[in-house]
Short mmCIF file of C-alpha atoms in Angstrom, two decimals:
data_model
loop_
_atom_site.label_atom_id
_atom_site.label_comp_id
_atom_site.label_asym_id
_atom_site.label_seq_id
_atom_site.Cartn_x
_atom_site.Cartn_y
_atom_site.Cartn_z
CA GLN A 1 -6.95 -13.11 -7.61
CA LYS A 2 -8.98 -10.25 -6.31
CA GLU A 3 -8.24 -6.86 -8.31
CA VAL A 4 -8.83 -3.30 -8.11
CA GLU A 5 -8.90 -1.62 -11.55
CA GLN A 6 -8.73 2.08 -12.09
CA ASN A 7 -9.27 4.13 -15.50
CA SER A 8 -6.15 4.34 -17.36
CA GLY A 9 -4.45 7.63 -17.66
CA PRO A 10 -3.17 9.92 -17.61
CA LEU A 11 -5.84 12.48 -17.31
CA SER A 12 -5.43 15.95 -18.14
CA VAL A 13 -8.06 18.71 -17.54
CA PRO A 14 -8.11 22.54 -17.41
CA GLU A 15 -7.89 24.46 -14.29
CA GLY A 16 -11.55 24.94 -13.09
CA ALA A 17 -12.95 21.95 -14.72
CA ILE A 18 -14.31 18.81 -13.11
CA ALA A 19 -12.01 15.60 -12.87
CA SER A 20 -13.42 12.20 -12.82
CA LEU A 21 -11.70 9.10 -11.62
CA ASN A 22 -13.08 5.72 -11.81
CA CYS A 23 -12.47 2.40 -10.03
CA THR A 24 -13.72 -1.19 -10.06
CA TYR A 25 -13.22 -3.84 -7.72
CA SER A 26 -13.76 -7.76 -7.97
CA ASP A 27 -14.59 -8.65 -4.39
CA ARG A 28 -18.11 -8.21 -3.72
CA GLY A 29 -17.63 -8.61 0.07
CA SER A 30 -15.54 -5.37 0.14
CA GLN A 31 -16.94 -2.77 2.58
CA SER A 32 -14.66 0.07 2.84
CA PHE A 33 -13.30 2.18 -0.01
CA PHE A 34 -10.67 4.96 0.19
CA TRP A 35 -9.15 7.34 -2.26
CA TYR A 36 -5.38 8.35 -1.80
CA ARG A 37 -3.48 11.19 -3.46
CA GLN A 38 0.26 10.80 -4.14
CA TYR A 39 2.37 13.51 -5.05
CA SER A 40 5.57 12.86 -6.95
CA GLY A 41 8.12 11.72 -4.43
CA LYS A 42 5.80 11.60 -1.62
CA SER A 43 3.67 8.93 0.19
CA PRO A 44 -0.08 8.20 -0.23
CA GLU A 45 -2.19 10.66 1.64
CA LEU A 46 -5.79 9.63 2.51
CA ILE A 47 -8.26 12.15 1.12
CA MET A 48 -11.72 10.13 1.12
CA SER A 49 -13.29 7.34 2.51
CA ILE A 50 -16.59 5.77 1.64
CA TYR A 51 -18.67 2.82 3.09
CA SER A 52 -22.21 3.32 2.11
CA ASN A 53 -23.69 3.39 -1.37
CA GLY A 54 -24.41 6.86 -2.67
CA ASP A 55 -22.20 10.02 -2.64
CA LYS A 56 -20.09 11.47 0.14
CA GLU A 57 -18.86 15.23 -0.22
CA ASP A 58 -15.90 16.72 1.30
CA GLY A 59 -15.16 20.27 0.07
CA ARG A 60 -14.47 20.15 -3.80
CA PHE A 61 -14.17 16.13 -3.52
CA THR A 62 -17.08 13.88 -3.93
CA ALA A 63 -16.62 10.16 -3.77
CA GLN A 64 -19.42 7.81 -5.15
CA LEU A 65 -20.06 4.22 -4.33
CA ASN A 66 -22.18 1.60 -6.16
CA LYS A 67 -21.67 -1.68 -4.57
CA ALA A 68 -24.15 -3.41 -7.15
CA SER A 69 -21.98 -2.35 -9.95
CA GLN A 70 -18.70 -2.72 -7.83
CA TYR A 71 -17.73 0.69 -8.64
CA VAL A 72 -16.33 3.67 -6.91
CA SER A 73 -15.60 6.99 -8.24
CA LEU A 74 -13.88 10.23 -7.28
CA LEU A 75 -14.90 13.60 -8.36
CA ILE A 76 -12.89 16.80 -7.93
CA ARG A 77 -14.56 19.91 -8.68
CA ASP A 78 -13.09 23.30 -9.62
CA SER A 79 -9.60 21.49 -10.34
CA GLN A 80 -6.58 23.38 -9.31
CA PRO A 81 -3.05 22.75 -10.56
CA SER A 82 -2.06 21.65 -7.04
CA ASP A 83 -4.42 18.73 -7.44
CA SER A 84 -2.05 17.31 -10.18
CA ALA A 85 -1.04 14.06 -8.46
CA THR A 86 -1.40 10.24 -8.80
CA TYR A 87 -4.76 9.13 -7.19
CA LEU A 88 -5.08 5.72 -5.75
CA CYS A 89 -8.18 3.86 -5.25
CA ALA A 90 -7.91 1.33 -2.34
CA VAL A 91 -10.34 -1.38 -1.29
CA HIS A 92 -10.31 -3.20 1.94
CA GLU A 93 -10.42 -6.83 1.40
CA ASP A 94 -9.36 -9.65 3.86
CA GLY A 95 -7.83 -7.56 6.35
CA LYS A 96 -5.66 -5.42 3.96
CA LEU A 97 -5.91 -2.63 1.49
CA THR A 98 -5.43 -3.57 -2.13
CA PHE A 99 -4.69 -0.65 -4.21
CA GLY A 100 -5.35 0.11 -8.06
CA GLN A 101 -2.40 1.17 -10.15
CA GLY A 102 -3.37 4.68 -9.93
CA THR A 103 -4.37 7.54 -12.35
CA ILE A 104 -2.09 10.40 -13.11
CA LEU A 105 -4.08 13.56 -13.06
CA THR A 106 -2.70 16.94 -14.58
CA VAL A 107 -4.52 20.08 -14.01
CA HIS A 108 -3.22 22.87 -16.50
CA PRO A 109 -3.63 26.45 -16.07
CA LYS B 1 0.11 13.73 17.02
CA ALA B 2 3.19 12.53 15.33
CA GLY B 3 2.82 10.66 12.05
CA VAL B 4 4.04 7.33 10.99
CA THR B 5 8.04 7.59 10.99
CA GLN B 6 10.12 5.28 8.87
CA THR B 7 14.06 5.13 8.88
CA PRO B 8 16.18 5.29 6.94
CA ARG B 9 14.72 7.54 4.21
CA TYR B 10 17.38 6.03 1.66
CA LEU B 11 19.47 3.12 1.44
CA ILE B 12 21.76 1.65 -1.15
CA LYS B 13 22.62 -1.72 -1.24
CA THR B 14 24.51 -4.50 -3.40
CA ARG B 15 22.99 -7.67 -4.46
CA GLY B 16 23.28 -10.34 -1.80
CA GLN B 17 23.23 -8.12 1.02
CA GLN B 18 20.49 -7.99 3.53
CA VAL B 19 18.70 -4.91 4.82
CA THR B 20 16.44 -3.96 7.66
CA LEU B 21 13.74 -1.10 7.65
CA SER B 22 12.13 0.36 10.52
CA CYS B 23 8.78 1.77 11.08
CA SER B 24 7.29 3.58 14.21
CA PRO B 25 3.30 3.72 13.79
CA ILE B 26 1.19 6.56 14.92
CA SER B 27 0.78 6.53 18.68
CA GLY B 28 -2.19 4.23 19.65
CA HIS B 29 -2.14 2.39 16.58
CA ARG B 30 -1.65 -1.27 16.76
CA SER B 31 -1.70 -2.44 13.31
CA VAL B 32 1.23 -2.02 10.98
CA SER B 33 1.25 -2.93 7.23
CA TRP B 34 4.04 -2.94 4.86
CA TYR B 35 3.78 -2.07 1.05
CA GLN B 36 6.41 -2.36 -1.84
CA GLN B 37 5.82 0.40 -4.55
CA THR B 38 7.40 0.16 -7.92
CA PRO B 39 6.58 2.03 -11.23
CA GLY B 40 5.52 -0.96 -12.83
CA GLN B 41 3.66 -3.02 -10.10
CA GLY B 42 2.22 -0.15 -8.09
CA LEU B 43 1.60 -0.75 -4.58
CA GLN B 44 1.83 -4.27 -3.50
CA PHE B 45 1.05 -5.64 -0.15
CA LEU B 46 3.87 -7.35 1.91
CA PHE B 47 2.45 -8.16 4.98
CA GLU B 48 0.44 -6.81 8.34
CA TYR B 49 1.19 -7.21 12.08
CA PHE B 50 -1.10 -6.52 14.93
CA SER B 51 -0.15 -7.02 18.55
CA GLU B 52 3.28 -8.63 17.40
CA THR B 53 1.56 -11.31 15.28
CA GLN B 54 1.74 -11.54 11.52
CA ARG B 55 -2.03 -11.41 10.48
CA ASN B 56 -1.73 -11.16 6.78
CA LYS B 57 0.88 -11.92 4.10
CA GLY B 58 1.01 -10.94 0.47
CA ASN B 59 2.71 -12.98 -2.51
CA PHE B 60 6.42 -12.26 -1.84
CA PRO B 61 8.97 -14.81 -1.38
CA GLY B 62 10.31 -15.79 2.05
CA ARG B 63 13.35 -13.43 1.62
CA PHE B 64 10.87 -10.81 2.82
CA SER B 65 10.25 -10.86 6.51
CA GLY B 66 8.98 -8.76 9.34
CA ARG B 67 8.36 -8.31 12.86
CA GLN B 68 6.59 -6.07 15.48
CA PHE B 69 7.49 -5.38 18.96
CA SER B 70 5.50 -4.75 22.01
CA ASN B 71 5.50 -1.06 21.37
CA SER B 72 4.00 -1.53 18.04
CA ARG B 73 7.22 -0.58 16.18
CA SER B 74 7.89 -2.80 13.21
CA GLU B 75 10.75 -3.85 11.21
CA MET B 76 11.07 -5.50 7.82
CA ASN B 77 13.94 -7.43 6.62
CA VAL B 78 14.86 -8.22 3.14
CA SER B 79 17.74 -10.95 2.77
CA THR B 80 19.63 -11.82 -0.27
CA LEU B 81 18.74 -8.72 -2.21
CA GLU B 82 18.15 -8.68 -5.89
CA LEU B 83 18.08 -5.99 -8.43
CA GLY B 84 14.27 -6.34 -8.61
CA ASP B 85 13.91 -5.38 -4.82
CA SER B 86 14.87 -1.75 -5.71
CA ALA B 87 11.49 0.01 -4.71
CA LEU B 88 9.90 2.26 -2.07
CA TYR B 89 8.91 0.49 0.90
CA LEU B 90 6.08 2.02 2.54
CA CYS B 91 4.96 1.41 6.26
CA ALA B 92 1.28 2.15 7.21
CA SER B 93 -0.47 2.23 10.53
CA SER B 94 -3.84 1.89 11.75
CA GLN B 95 -5.91 1.30 14.98
CA ASP B 96 -7.02 -2.15 13.74
CA LEU B 97 -7.09 -3.26 10.00
CA SER B 98 -8.91 -6.57 10.91
CA GLN B 99 -11.50 -7.84 8.44
CA GLY B 100 -14.60 -5.67 8.41
CA SER B 101 -13.00 -2.84 10.14
CA LEU B 102 -13.62 0.47 8.88
CA GLU B 103 -10.09 1.75 10.07
CA LYS B 104 -8.15 4.23 7.79
CA LEU B 105 -4.54 3.37 6.79
CA PHE B 106 -1.87 6.23 7.21
CA PHE B 107 1.33 6.01 5.46
CA GLY B 108 4.84 7.17 6.50
CA SER B 109 7.25 8.70 4.05
CA GLY B 110 8.84 5.29 3.05
CA THR B 111 12.34 4.01 2.33
CA GLN B 112 13.73 4.27 -1.08
CA LEU B 113 15.89 1.11 -1.49
CA SER B 114 18.17 0.90 -4.61
CA VAL B 115 20.18 -2.39 -4.97
CA LEU B 116 23.00 -2.25 -7.24
#
């Protein structure tokens, strides 16, 4: 059973801090990795994709990928209360996306 | 460009009934995937259709079925509903989510199904 594991939450950070979300995956053949944000009562929204080892930055978000360690992370700099949501890691495996259980992030003022 | 459209938004059914959910993908997208989301299990993959053919199937019983039409619209059917089928059913589309593809998946708002 191929798995995607996310660090257990919930994660609470103060406004302006860096939030760090982590994810490991079991399929070494995976090539595409995604982070989705899901607000309560809403559907998942794609915020980052990463395909190569290293860092990818987009505004306040940085995705990091280490294929050797089968590890992908998401950093949110200058966290805002509006970033409070569930963050889902997804890995492309065998023609489908497999999702982690999600990490609930709360950013408090 | 319009997003992924799912109907209906909410459904209430009783055990033993059947239900059909509908999904219209983003224009130009040919791949439609269905997911079940529950608080305990998270997002679980149901199946994926491309060009009217089911290419991938998750570990769900045969009561769960789907189809895709020539215009890429998709329907999902659940027969003989059970209480445990209560969940948010999400449809997602991409241009082509084949193996090795780098395509991104875009989700609809979902159908919240309650089975009483």
